[in-house]
JSON list of C-alpha atoms in Angstrom, two decimals:
[
{"chain": "W", "resi": 1, "resn": "HIS", "atom": "CA", "xyz": [79.51, 142.19, 58.35]},
{"chain": "W", "resi": 2, "resn": "LYS", "atom": "CA", "xyz": [81.12, 140.17, 55.55]},
{"chain": "W", "resi": 3, "resn": "VAL", "atom": "CA", "xyz": [83.05, 137.09, 56.64]},
{"chain": "W", "resi": 4, "resn": "GLN", "atom": "CA", "xyz": [86.50, 136.87, 55.10]},
{"chain": "W", "resi": 5, "resn": "PRO", "atom": "CA", "xyz": [87.64, 133.43, 53.92]},
{"chain": "W", "resi": 6, "resn": "GLY", "atom": "CA", "xyz": [89.57, 131.61, 56.64]},
{"chain": "W", "resi": 7, "resn": "GLN", "atom": "CA", "xyz": [88.37, 133.96, 59.40]},
{"chain": "W", "resi": 8, "resn": "PRO", "atom": "CA", "xyz": [85.37, 133.19, 61.66]},
{"chain": "W", "resi": 9, "resn": "ASN", "atom": "CA", "xyz": [82.95, 136.02, 62.33]},
{"chain": "W", "resi": 10, "resn": "ALA", "atom": "CA", "xyz": [82.80, 137.79, 65.70]},
{"chain": "W", "resi": 11, "resn": "CYS", "atom": "CA", "xyz": [79.81, 135.79, 66.96]},
{"chain": "W", "resi": 12, "resn": "LEU", "atom": "CA", "xyz": [81.50, 132.49, 66.12]},
{"chain": "W", "resi": 13, "resn": "LYS", "atom": "CA", "xyz": [84.78, 133.57, 67.70]},
{"chain": "W", "resi": 14, "resn": "ARG", "atom": "CA", "xyz": [82.90, 134.49, 70.85]},
{"chain": "W", "resi": 15, "resn": "LYS", "atom": "CA", "xyz": [81.24, 131.06, 70.97]},
{"chain": "W", "resi": 16, "resn": "VAL", "atom": "CA", "xyz": [84.54, 129.27, 70.52]},
{"chain": "W", "resi": 17, "resn": "TYR", "atom": "CA", "xyz": [86.21, 131.46, 73.14]},
{"chain": "W", "resi": 18, "resn": "LEU", "atom": "CA", "xyz": [83.52, 130.55, 75.70]},
{"chain": "W", "resi": 19, "resn": "ILE", "atom": "CA", "xyz": [83.80, 126.87, 74.79]},
{"chain": "W", "resi": 20, "resn": "PHE", "atom": "CA", "xyz": [87.53, 126.75, 75.41]},
{"chain": "W", "resi": 21, "resn": "LYS", "atom": "CA", "xyz": [87.18, 128.70, 78.62]},
{"chain": "W", "resi": 22, "resn": "GLN", "atom": "CA", "xyz": [84.73, 126.06, 79.83]},
{"chain": "W", "resi": 23, "resn": "ILE", "atom": "CA", "xyz": [87.19, 123.33, 78.86]},
{"chain": "W", "resi": 24, "resn": "GLU", "atom": "CA", "xyz": [90.06, 125.10, 80.62]},
{"chain": "W", "resi": 25, "resn": "LYS", "atom": "CA", "xyz": [87.99, 125.49, 83.75]},
{"chain": "W", "resi": 26, "resn": "ARG", "atom": "CA", "xyz": [86.93, 121.85, 83.65]},
{"chain": "W", "resi": 27, "resn": "ASP", "atom": "CA", "xyz": [90.41, 120.48, 83.09]},
{"chain": "W", "resi": 28, "resn": "SER", "atom": "CA", "xyz": [92.08, 122.79, 85.57]},
{"chain": "W", "resi": 29, "resn": "VAL", "atom": "CA", "xyz": [90.90, 120.46, 88.35]},
{"chain": "W", "resi": 30, "resn": "LEU", "atom": "CA", "xyz": [91.99, 117.22, 86.67]},
{"chain": "W", "resi": 31, "resn": "THR", "atom": "CA", "xyz": [94.55, 115.18, 88.58]},
{"chain": "W", "resi": 32, "resn": "SER", "atom": "CA", "xyz": [97.82, 113.98, 87.12]},
{"chain": "W", "resi": 33, "resn": "LYS", "atom": "CA", "xyz": [96.37, 110.55, 86.45]},
{"chain": "W", "resi": 34, "resn": "GLN", "atom": "CA", "xyz": [93.30, 112.02, 84.78]},
{"chain": "W", "resi": 35, "resn": "GLN", "atom": "CA", "xyz": [95.42, 114.20, 82.55]},
{"chain": "W", "resi": 36, "resn": "ILE", "atom": "CA", "xyz": [97.57, 111.23, 81.56]},
{"chain": "W", "resi": 37, "resn": "ASP", "atom": "CA", "xyz": [94.45, 109.19, 80.83]},
{"chain": "W", "resi": 38, "resn": "ARG", "atom": "CA", "xyz": [93.07, 112.05, 78.74]},
{"chain": "W", "resi": 39, "resn": "LEU", "atom": "CA", "xyz": [96.23, 112.37, 76.69]},
{"chain": "W", "resi": 40, "resn": "LEU", "atom": "CA", "xyz": [96.60, 108.61, 76.17]},
{"chain": "W", "resi": 41, "resn": "ARG", "atom": "CA", "xyz": [92.94, 107.71, 75.64]},
{"chain": "W", "resi": 42, "resn": "PRO", "atom": "CA", "xyz": [92.03, 105.40, 72.72]},
{"chain": "W", "resi": 43, "resn": "GLY", "atom": "CA", "xyz": [92.45, 107.30, 69.48]},
{"chain": "W", "resi": 44, "resn": "SER", "atom": "CA", "xyz": [94.89, 109.76, 71.04]},
{"chain": "W", "resi": 45, "resn": "SER", "atom": "CA", "xyz": [97.17, 109.52, 68.00]},
{"chain": "W", "resi": 46, "resn": "TYR", "atom": "CA", "xyz": [94.46, 111.48, 66.15]},
{"chain": "W", "resi": 47, "resn": "PHE", "atom": "CA", "xyz": [93.00, 113.48, 69.04]},
{"chain": "W", "resi": 48, "resn": "ASN", "atom": "CA", "xyz": [96.46, 114.81, 69.84]},
{"chain": "W", "resi": 49, "resn": "LEU", "atom": "CA", "xyz": [96.96, 116.13, 66.32]},
{"chain": "W", "resi": 50, "resn": "ASN", "atom": "CA", "xyz": [95.24, 119.28, 67.53]},
{"chain": "W", "resi": 51, "resn": "PRO", "atom": "CA", "xyz": [97.82, 121.05, 69.71]},
{"chain": "W", "resi": 52, "resn": "PHE", "atom": "CA", "xyz": [95.15, 123.30, 71.23]},
{"chain": "W", "resi": 53, "resn": "GLU", "atom": "CA", "xyz": [93.22, 120.20, 72.27]},
{"chain": "W", "resi": 54, "resn": "VAL", "atom": "CA", "xyz": [96.34, 118.68, 73.83]},
{"chain": "W", "resi": 55, "resn": "LEU", "atom": "CA", "xyz": [97.02, 121.79, 75.89]},
{"chain": "W", "resi": 56, "resn": "GLN", "atom": "CA", "xyz": [93.31, 122.54, 76.35]},
{"chain": "W", "resi": 57, "resn": "ILE", "atom": "CA", "xyz": [93.84, 126.19, 75.54]},
{"chain": "W", "resi": 58, "resn": "ASP", "atom": "CA", "xyz": [91.96, 128.80, 73.50]},
{"chain": "W", "resi": 59, "resn": "PRO", "atom": "CA", "xyz": [93.37, 129.08, 69.95]},
{"chain": "W", "resi": 60, "resn": "GLU", "atom": "CA", "xyz": [93.47, 132.85, 70.38]},
{"chain": "W", "resi": 61, "resn": "ALA", "atom": "CA", "xyz": [95.50, 132.61, 73.61]},
{"chain": "W", "resi": 62, "resn": "THR", "atom": "CA", "xyz": [98.51, 134.88, 73.97]},
{"chain": "W", "resi": 63, "resn": "SER", "atom": "CA", "xyz": [102.10, 133.64, 74.14]},
{"chain": "W", "resi": 64, "resn": "ASP", "atom": "CA", "xyz": [102.15, 134.23, 77.90]},
{"chain": "W", "resi": 65, "resn": "GLU", "atom": "CA", "xyz": [98.95, 132.23, 78.37]},
{"chain": "W", "resi": 66, "resn": "LEU", "atom": "CA", "xyz": [100.41, 129.45, 76.24]},
{"chain": "W", "resi": 67, "resn": "LYS", "atom": "CA", "xyz": [103.60, 129.29, 78.33]},
{"chain": "W", "resi": 68, "resn": "LYS", "atom": "CA", "xyz": [101.62, 129.35, 81.58]},
{"chain": "W", "resi": 69, "resn": "ARG", "atom": "CA", "xyz": [99.38, 126.53, 80.41]},
{"chain": "W", "resi": 70, "resn": "PHE", "atom": "CA", "xyz": [102.33, 124.45, 79.23]},
{"chain": "W", "resi": 71, "resn": "ARG", "atom": "CA", "xyz": [104.15, 124.79, 82.57]},
{"chain": "W", "resi": 72, "resn": "ALA", "atom": "CA", "xyz": [101.08, 123.82, 84.56]},
{"chain": "W", "resi": 73, "resn": "LEU", "atom": "CA", "xyz": [100.22, 120.81, 82.39]},
{"chain": "W", "resi": 74, "resn": "SER", "atom": "CA", "xyz": [103.79, 119.57, 81.94]},
{"chain": "W", "resi": 75, "resn": "ILE", "atom": "CA", "xyz": [104.28, 119.54, 85.71]},
{"chain": "W", "resi": 76, "resn": "LEU", "atom": "CA", "xyz": [101.13, 117.46, 86.18]},
{"chain": "W", "resi": 77, "resn": "VAL", "atom": "CA", "xyz": [102.14, 114.76, 83.71]},
{"chain": "W", "resi": 78, "resn": "HIS", "atom": "CA", "xyz": [105.92, 114.83, 84.24]},
{"chain": "W", "resi": 79, "resn": "PRO", "atom": "CA", "xyz": [107.40, 111.35, 84.94]},
{"chain": "W", "resi": 80, "resn": "ASP", "atom": "CA", "xyz": [109.06, 112.62, 88.10]},
{"chain": "W", "resi": 81, "resn": "LYS", "atom": "CA", "xyz": [105.64, 113.46, 89.51]},
{"chain": "W", "resi": 82, "resn": "ASN", "atom": "CA", "xyz": [104.17, 110.12, 88.43]},
{"chain": "W", "resi": 83, "resn": "GLN", "atom": "CA", "xyz": [106.75, 107.60, 89.53]},
{"chain": "W", "resi": 84, "resn": "GLY", "atom": "CA", "xyz": [104.07, 104.97, 89.92]},
{"chain": "W", "resi": 85, "resn": "ASP", "atom": "CA", "xyz": [103.39, 105.08, 86.17]},
{"chain": "W", "resi": 86, "resn": "PRO", "atom": "CA", "xyz": [106.53, 106.58, 84.56]},
{"chain": "W", "resi": 87, "resn": "GLU", "atom": "CA", "xyz": [106.12, 105.07, 81.08]},
{"chain": "W", "resi": 88, "resn": "ARG", "atom": "CA", "xyz": [102.64, 106.44, 80.47]},
{"chain": "W", "resi": 89, "resn": "ALA", "atom": "CA", "xyz": [103.60, 109.73, 82.12]},
{"chain": "W", "resi": 90, "resn": "GLN", "atom": "CA", "xyz": [106.54, 110.02, 79.72]},
{"chain": "W", "resi": 91, "resn": "LYS", "atom": "CA", "xyz": [104.28, 109.52, 76.71]},
{"chain": "W", "resi": 92, "resn": "ALA", "atom": "CA", "xyz": [101.81, 112.10, 78.02]},
{"chain": "W", "resi": 93, "resn": "PHE", "atom": "CA", "xyz": [104.62, 114.55, 78.70]},
{"chain": "W", "resi": 94, "resn": "GLU", "atom": "CA", "xyz": [105.97, 114.06, 75.17]},
{"chain": "W", "resi": 95, "resn": "ALA", "atom": "CA", "xyz": [102.52, 114.82, 73.73]},
{"chain": "W", "resi": 96, "resn": "VAL", "atom": "CA", "xyz": [102.33, 118.04, 75.75]},
{"chain": "W", "resi": 97, "resn": "ASP", "atom": "CA", "xyz": [105.88, 119.05, 74.84]},
{"chain": "W", "resi": 98, "resn": "LYS", "atom": "CA", "xyz": [105.29, 118.35, 71.14]},
{"chain": "W", "resi": 99, "resn": "ALA", "atom": "CA", "xyz": [102.09, 120.44, 71.09]},
{"chain": "W", "resi": 100, "resn": "TYR", "atom": "CA", "xyz": [103.79, 123.32, 72.87]},
{"chain": "W", "resi": 101, "resn": "LYS", "atom": "CA", "xyz": [106.80, 123.36, 70.54]},
{"chain": "W", "resi": 102, "resn": "LEU", "atom": "CA", "xyz": [104.52, 123.22, 67.51]},
{"chain": "W", "resi": 103, "resn": "LEU", "atom": "CA", "xyz": [102.59, 126.27, 68.70]},
{"chain": "W", "resi": 104, "resn": "LEU", "atom": "CA", "xyz": [105.83, 128.14, 69.29]},
{"chain": "W", "resi": 105, "resn": "GLU", "atom": "CA", "xyz": [106.51, 127.94, 65.56]},
{"chain": "W", "resi": 106, "resn": "PRO", "atom": "CA", "xyz": [104.56, 130.77, 63.85]},
{"chain": "W", "resi": 107, "resn": "GLU", "atom": "CA", "xyz": [103.99, 128.87, 60.62]},
{"chain": "W", "resi": 108, "resn": "GLN", "atom": "CA", "xyz": [102.90, 125.68, 62.40]},
{"chain": "W", "resi": 109, "resn": "ARG", "atom": "CA", "xyz": [100.60, 127.62, 64.69]},
{"chain": "W", "resi": 110, "resn": "LYS", "atom": "CA", "xyz": [99.04, 129.39, 61.71]},
{"chain": "W", "resi": 111, "resn": "ARG", "atom": "CA", "xyz": [98.35, 126.04, 60.04]},
{"chain": "W", "resi": 112, "resn": "ALA", "atom": "CA", "xyz": [96.73, 124.71, 63.19]},
{"chain": "W", "resi": 113, "resn": "LEU", "atom": "CA", "xyz": [94.62, 127.86, 63.47]},
{"chain": "W", "resi": 114, "resn": "ASP", "atom": "CA", "xyz": [93.56, 127.52, 59.84]},
{"chain": "W", "resi": 115, "resn": "VAL", "atom": "CA", "xyz": [92.27, 124.03, 60.58]},
{"chain": "W", "resi": 116, "resn": "ILE", "atom": "CA", "xyz": [90.43, 125.28, 63.69]},
{"chain": "W", "resi": 117, "resn": "HIS", "atom": "CA", "xyz": [88.83, 128.13, 61.74]},
{"chain": "W", "resi": 118, "resn": "ALA", "atom": "CA", "xyz": [87.89, 125.78, 58.87]},
{"chain": "W", "resi": 119, "resn": "GLY", "atom": "CA", "xyz": [86.13, 123.45, 61.31]},
{"chain": "W", "resi": 120, "resn": "GLN", "atom": "CA", "xyz": [84.29, 126.34, 62.95]},
{"chain": "W", "resi": 121, "resn": "GLU", "atom": "CA", "xyz": [83.20, 127.80, 59.63]},
{"chain": "W", "resi": 122, "resn": "TYR", "atom": "CA", "xyz": [82.00, 124.41, 58.42]},
{"chain": "W", "resi": 123, "resn": "VAL", "atom": "CA", "xyz": [79.73, 124.03, 61.44]},
{"chain": "W", "resi": 124, "resn": "GLU", "atom": "CA", "xyz": [78.53, 127.63, 61.18]},
{"chain": "W", "resi": 125, "resn": "HIS", "atom": "CA", "xyz": [77.75, 127.07, 57.50]},
{"chain": "W", "resi": 126, "resn": "ASN", "atom": "CA", "xyz": [75.74, 123.96, 58.33]},
{"chain": "W", "resi": 127, "resn": "VAL", "atom": "CA", "xyz": [73.79, 125.93, 60.96]},
{"chain": "W", "resi": 128, "resn": "LYS", "atom": "CA", "xyz": [72.94, 128.61, 58.39]},
{"chain": "W", "resi": 129, "resn": "GLU", "atom": "CA", "xyz": [71.84, 125.99, 55.87]},
{"chain": "W", "resi": 130, "resn": "LYS", "atom": "CA", "xyz": [69.61, 124.37, 58.48]},
{"chain": "W", "resi": 131, "resn": "ARG", "atom": "CA", "xyz": [68.00, 127.70, 59.33]},
{"chain": "W", "resi": 132, "resn": "LYS", "atom": "CA", "xyz": [67.54, 128.48, 55.67]},
{"chain": "W", "resi": 133, "resn": "GLN", "atom": "CA", "xyz": [65.72, 125.18, 55.16]},
{"chain": "W", "resi": 134, "resn": "LEU", "atom": "CA", "xyz": [63.59, 125.72, 58.30]},
{"chain": "W", "resi": 135, "resn": "LYS", "atom": "CA", "xyz": [62.62, 129.17, 57.07]},
{"chain": "W", "resi": 136, "resn": "LYS", "atom": "CA", "xyz": [61.72, 127.76, 53.68]},
{"chain": "W", "resi": 137, "resn": "ASP", "atom": "CA", "xyz": [59.54, 125.13, 55.38]},
{"chain": "W", "resi": 138, "resn": "GLY", "atom": "CA", "xyz": [57.91, 127.78, 57.54]},
{"chain": "W", "resi": 139, "resn": "LYS", "atom": "CA", "xyz": [59.22, 126.25, 60.76]},
{"chain": "W", "resi": 140, "resn": "PRO", "atom": "CA", "xyz": [60.88, 127.84, 63.82]},
{"chain": "W", "resi": 141, "resn": "LEU", "atom": "CA", "xyz": [64.53, 128.70, 63.22]},
{"chain": "W", "resi": 142, "resn": "ASP", "atom": "CA", "xyz": [65.81, 126.96, 66.33]},
{"chain": "W", "resi": 143, "resn": "VAL", "atom": "CA", "xyz": [68.54, 124.37, 65.72]},
{"chain": "W", "resi": 144, "resn": "GLU", "atom": "CA", "xyz": [70.27, 121.96, 68.06]},
{"chain": "W", "resi": 145, "resn": "GLU", "atom": "CA", "xyz": [73.57, 123.82, 67.66]},
{"chain": "W", "resi": 146, "resn": "ASP", "atom": "CA", "xyz": [72.03, 126.73, 69.57]},
{"chain": "W", "resi": 147, "resn": "ASP", "atom": "CA", "xyz": [72.97, 124.68, 72.63]},
{"chain": "W", "resi": 148, "resn": "PRO", "atom": "CA", "xyz": [76.61, 125.64, 73.36]},
{"chain": "W", "resi": 149, "resn": "GLU", "atom": "CA", "xyz": [77.47, 122.05, 74.29]},
{"chain": "W", "resi": 150, "resn": "VAL", "atom": "CA", "xyz": [76.07, 120.69, 71.01]},
{"chain": "W", "resi": 151, "resn": "PHE", "atom": "CA", "xyz": [77.84, 123.42, 69.07]},
{"chain": "W", "resi": 152, "resn": "LYS", "atom": "CA", "xyz": [81.08, 122.65, 70.89]},
{"chain": "W", "resi": 153, "resn": "GLN", "atom": "CA", "xyz": [80.84, 118.95, 70.07]},
{"chain": "W", "resi": 154, "resn": "ALA", "atom": "CA", "xyz": [80.08, 119.69, 66.42]},
{"chain": "W", "resi": 155, "resn": "VAL", "atom": "CA", "xyz": [83.12, 121.95, 66.12]},
{"chain": "W", "resi": 156, "resn": "TYR", "atom": "CA", "xyz": [85.25, 119.44, 68.00]},
{"chain": "W", "resi": 157, "resn": "LYS", "atom": "CA", "xyz": [84.27, 116.53, 65.74]},
{"chain": "W", "resi": 158, "resn": "GLN", "atom": "CA", "xyz": [84.72, 118.50, 62.53]},
{"chain": "W", "resi": 159, "resn": "THR", "atom": "CA", "xyz": [88.06, 119.88, 63.64]},
{"chain": "W", "resi": 160, "resn": "MET", "atom": "CA", "xyz": [89.31, 116.42, 64.59]},
{"chain": "W", "resi": 161, "resn": "LYS", "atom": "CA", "xyz": [88.14, 115.13, 61.22]},
{"chain": "W", "resi": 162, "resn": "LEU", "atom": "CA", "xyz": [90.09, 117.84, 59.39]},
{"chain": "W", "resi": 163, "resn": "PHE", "atom": "CA", "xyz": [93.23, 117.21, 61.43]},
{"chain": "W", "resi": 164, "resn": "ALA", "atom": "CA", "xyz": [92.91, 113.48, 60.76]},
{"chain": "W", "resi": 165, "resn": "GLU", "atom": "CA", "xyz": [92.45, 114.01, 57.02]},
{"chain": "W", "resi": 166, "resn": "LEU", "atom": "CA", "xyz": [95.53, 116.23, 56.88]},
{"chain": "W", "resi": 167, "resn": "GLU", "atom": "CA", "xyz": [97.56, 113.65, 58.81]},
{"chain": "W", "resi": 168, "resn": "ILE", "atom": "CA", "xyz": [96.46, 110.87, 56.46]},
{"chain": "W", "resi": 169, "resn": "LYS", "atom": "CA", "xyz": [97.46, 112.96, 53.46]},
{"chain": "W", "resi": 170, "resn": "ARG", "atom": "CA", "xyz": [100.78, 113.79, 55.11]},
{"chain": "W", "resi": 171, "resn": "LYS", "atom": "CA", "xyz": [101.49, 110.10, 55.69]},
{"chain": "W", "resi": 172, "resn": "GLU", "atom": "CA", "xyz": [100.52, 109.29, 52.11]},
{"chain": "W", "resi": 173, "resn": "ARG", "atom": "CA", "xyz": [102.91, 111.95, 50.82]},
{"chain": "W", "resi": 174, "resn": "GLU", "atom": "CA", "xyz": [105.61, 110.68, 53.16]},
{"chain": "W", "resi": 175, "resn": "ALA", "atom": "CA", "xyz": [105.09, 107.10, 51.98]},
{"chain": "W", "resi": 176, "resn": "LYS", "atom": "CA", "xyz": [105.15, 108.22, 48.35]},
{"chain": "W", "resi": 177, "resn": "ASP", "atom": "CA", "xyz": [108.32, 110.25, 48.89]},
{"chain": "W", "resi": 178, "resn": "MET", "atom": "CA", "xyz": [109.93, 107.31, 50.69]},
{"chain": "W", "resi": 179, "resn": "HIS", "atom": "CA", "xyz": [109.01, 105.02, 47.80]},
{"chain": "W", "resi": 180, "resn": "GLU", "atom": "CA", "xyz": [110.46, 107.48, 45.29]},
{"chain": "W", "resi": 181, "resn": "ARG", "atom": "CA", "xyz": [113.65, 107.83, 47.32]},
{"chain": "W", "resi": 182, "resn": "LYS", "atom": "CA", "xyz": [113.93, 104.05, 47.59]},
{"chain": "W", "resi": 183, "resn": "ARG", "atom": "CA", "xyz": [113.39, 103.62, 43.85]},
{"chain": "W", "resi": 184, "resn": "ALA", "atom": "CA", "xyz": [115.93, 106.33, 43.06]},
{"chain": "W", "resi": 185, "resn": "ARG", "atom": "CA", "xyz": [118.42, 104.71, 45.44]},
{"chain": "W", "resi": 186, "resn": "GLU", "atom": "CA", "xyz": [117.89, 101.30, 43.84]},
{"chain": "W", "resi": 187, "resn": "GLU", "atom": "CA", "xyz": [118.45, 102.81, 40.40]},
{"chain": "W", "resi": 188, "resn": "GLU", "atom": "CA", "xyz": [121.56, 104.55, 41.70]},
{"chain": "W", "resi": 189, "resn": "ILE", "atom": "CA", "xyz": [122.91, 101.28, 43.12]},
{"chain": "W", "resi": 190, "resn": "GLU", "atom": "CA", "xyz": [122.09, 99.41, 39.91]},
{"chain": "W", "resi": 191, "resn": "ALA", "atom": "CA", "xyz": [123.85, 102.08, 37.83]},
{"chain": "W", "resi": 192, "resn": "ALA", "atom": "CA", "xyz": [126.89, 101.92, 40.11]},
{"chain": "W", "resi": 193, "resn": "GLU", "atom": "CA", "xyz": [127.01, 98.11, 39.88]},
{"chain": "W", "resi": 194, "resn": "LYS", "atom": "CA", "xyz": [126.68, 98.24, 36.09]},
{"chain": "W", "resi": 195, "resn": "ALA", "atom": "CA", "xyz": [129.48, 100.81, 35.89]},
{"chain": "W", "resi": 196, "resn": "LYS", "atom": "CA", "xyz": [131.62, 98.54, 38.09]},
{"chain": "W", "resi": 197, "resn": "ARG", "atom": "CA", "xyz": [130.91, 95.53, 35.89]},
{"chain": "W", "resi": 198, "resn": "ASP", "atom": "CA", "xyz": [131.77, 97.55, 32.79]},
{"chain": "W", "resi": 199, "resn": "ARG", "atom": "CA", "xyz": [135.05, 98.73, 34.33]},
{"chain": "W", "resi": 200, "resn": "GLU", "atom": "CA", "xyz": [135.99, 95.17, 35.34]},
{"chain": "W", "resi": 201, "resn": "TRP", "atom": "CA", "xyz": [135.12, 93.87, 31.89]},
{"chain": "W", "resi": 202, "resn": "GLN", "atom": "CA", "xyz": [137.19, 96.61, 30.25]},
{"chain": "W", "resi": 203, "resn": "LYS", "atom": "CA", "xyz": [140.11, 95.96, 32.60]},
{"chain": "W", "resi": 204, "resn": "ASN", "atom": "CA", "xyz": [139.97, 92.23, 31.91]},
{"chain": "W", "resi": 205, "resn": "PHE", "atom": "CA", "xyz": [139.71, 92.92, 28.19]},
{"chain": "W", "resi": 206, "resn": "GLU", "atom": "CA", "xyz": [142.82, 95.12, 28.26]},
{"chain": "W", "resi": 207, "resn": "GLU", "atom": "CA", "xyz": [144.79, 92.68, 30.41]},
{"chain": "W", "resi": 208, "resn": "THR", "atom": "CA", "xyz": [144.08, 89.71, 28.12]},
{"chain": "W", "resi": 209, "resn": "ARG", "atom": "CA", "xyz": [144.45, 91.58, 24.81]},
{"chain": "W", "resi": 210, "resn": "ASP", "atom": "CA", "xyz": [148.09, 90.56, 24.21]},
{"chain": "W", "resi": 211, "resn": "GLY", "atom": "CA", "xyz": [147.25, 86.95, 24.89]},
{"chain": "W", "resi": 212, "resn": "ARG", "atom": "CA", "xyz": [144.36, 87.07, 22.45]},
{"chain": "W", "resi": 213, "resn": "VAL", "atom": "CA", "xyz": [146.54, 88.69, 19.76]},
{"chain": "W", "resi": 214, "resn": "ASP", "atom": "CA", "xyz": [149.24, 86.03, 20.21]},
{"chain": "W", "resi": 215, "resn": "SER", "atom": "CA", "xyz": [146.66, 83.28, 20.07]},
{"chain": "W", "resi": 216, "resn": "TRP", "atom": "CA", "xyz": [145.21, 84.72, 16.91]},
{"chain": "W", "resi": 217, "resn": "ARG", "atom": "CA", "xyz": [148.61, 85.01, 15.28]},
{"chain": "W", "resi": 218, "resn": "THR", "atom": "CA", "xyz": [149.43, 81.43, 16.27]},
{"chain": "W", "resi": 219, "resn": "PHE", "atom": "CA", "xyz": [146.10, 80.29, 14.87]},
{"chain": "W", "resi": 220, "resn": "GLN", "atom": "CA", "xyz": [146.72, 82.13, 11.62]},
{"chain": "W", "resi": 221, "resn": "ALA", "atom": "CA", "xyz": [150.23, 80.71, 11.35]},
{"chain": "W", "resi": 222, "resn": "LYS", "atom": "CA", "xyz": [149.02, 77.17, 11.93]},
{"chain": "W", "resi": 223, "resn": "GLY", "atom": "CA", "xyz": [146.29, 77.67, 9.42]},
{"chain": "W", "resi": 224, "resn": "LYS", "atom": "CA", "xyz": [148.74, 78.93, 6.80]},
{"chain": "W", "resi": 225, "resn": "LYS", "atom": "CA", "xyz": [151.12, 76.01, 7.31]},
{"chain": "W", "resi": 226, "resn": "SER", "atom": "CA", "xyz": [148.27, 73.55, 7.18]},
{"chain": "W", "resi": 227, "resn": "LYS", "atom": "CA", "xyz": [147.06, 75.07, 3.92]},
{"chain": "W", "resi": 228, "resn": "GLU", "atom": "CA", "xyz": [150.52, 74.92, 2.35]},
{"chain": "W", "resi": 229, "resn": "LYS", "atom": "CA", "xyz": [150.96, 71.29, 3.40]},
{"chain": "W", "resi": 230, "resn": "LYS", "atom": "CA", "xyz": [147.59, 70.42, 1.99]},
{"chain": "W", "resi": 231, "resn": "ASN", "atom": "CA", "xyz": [148.36, 72.11, -1.30]},
{"chain": "W", "resi": 232, "resn": "ARG", "atom": "CA", "xyz": [151.69, 70.24, -1.56]},
{"chain": "W", "resi": 233, "resn": "SER", "atom": "CA", "xyz": [150.09, 66.88, -0.91]},
{"chain": "W", "resi": 234, "resn": "PHE", "atom": "CA", "xyz": [147.76, 67.31, -3.85]},
{"chain": "W", "resi": 235, "resn": "LEU", "atom": "CA", "xyz": [150.41, 68.51, -6.31]},
{"chain": "W", "resi": 236, "resn": "LYS", "atom": "CA", "xyz": [150.85, 65.81, -9.07]},
{"chain": "W", "resi": 237, "resn": "PRO", "atom": "CA", "xyz": [153.52, 65.68, -11.82]},
{"chain": "W", "resi": 238, "resn": "PRO", "atom": "CA", "xyz": [152.32, 66.17, -15.38]},
{"chain": "W", "resi": 239, "resn": "LYS", "atom": "CA", "xyz": [151.52, 63.06, -17.38]},
{"chain": "W", "resi": 240, "resn": "VAL", "atom": "CA", "xyz": [154.09, 62.03, -19.94]},
{"chain": "W", "resi": 241, "resn": "LYS", "atom": "CA", "xyz": [152.58, 61.26, -23.33]},
{"chain": "W", "resi": 242, "resn": "MET", "atom": "CA", "xyz": [153.94, 58.16, -24.97]},
{"chain": "W", "resi": 243, "resn": "GLU", "atom": "CA", "xyz": [155.01, 58.50, -28.58]},
{"chain": "W", "resi": 244, "resn": "GLN", "atom": "CA", "xyz": [153.05, 56.33, -30.91]},
{"chain": "W", "resi": 245, "resn": "ARG", "atom": "CA", "xyz": [154.99, 54.55, -33.70]},
{"chain": "W", "resi": 246, "resn": "GLU", "atom": "CA", "xyz": [153.53, 54.10, -37.13]}
]
């Protein structure tokens, strides 16, 4: 059976299904405090990027199963049920609510599933490569991932890594977009201030134009009078020649 890109094969899907069923069974007996601790454990900002991990539910779960799981978990961590620790309960509840709402959105759920499948396929590919190398070396084809617990941890770690990488890229894009918006806004403000300065200069220029014209005319008039006075002061009468007698 040929594996289509982005889709795990039947054997892998079966393994993942059993893994999540084990997790669901394990966490179904967790107390409210334990669930809050799980959701707020160190590194939860990255662990909780996986909505299926937050809700501890199989990625292939139906809508009804998703709703049922959300109701059960949200009741456990709701602040009203944990009045001795309302602040942490509120944060845990918000994480559960956020994961549930994300999975209700078809496009968001598809993206999360794509990450899950990519992590599963990565581990499955590594297992095949290990077996290929063992066969080449003439050794038994047993690998540590044959243990369901080891396989589960490998998928879990790779999936968390992929979610973390996507979140880092998202934040980088967000920071870049914010920087671009800030730069554009600064340029917009600078352009507006320049336009304001130009308008004020033009207004001042128009308002003082008459005064400048009058001043120029006065200056020209003074200059003309001064020139005429100067020319008159240097005007000398012609010399009279004296007649010489023989």
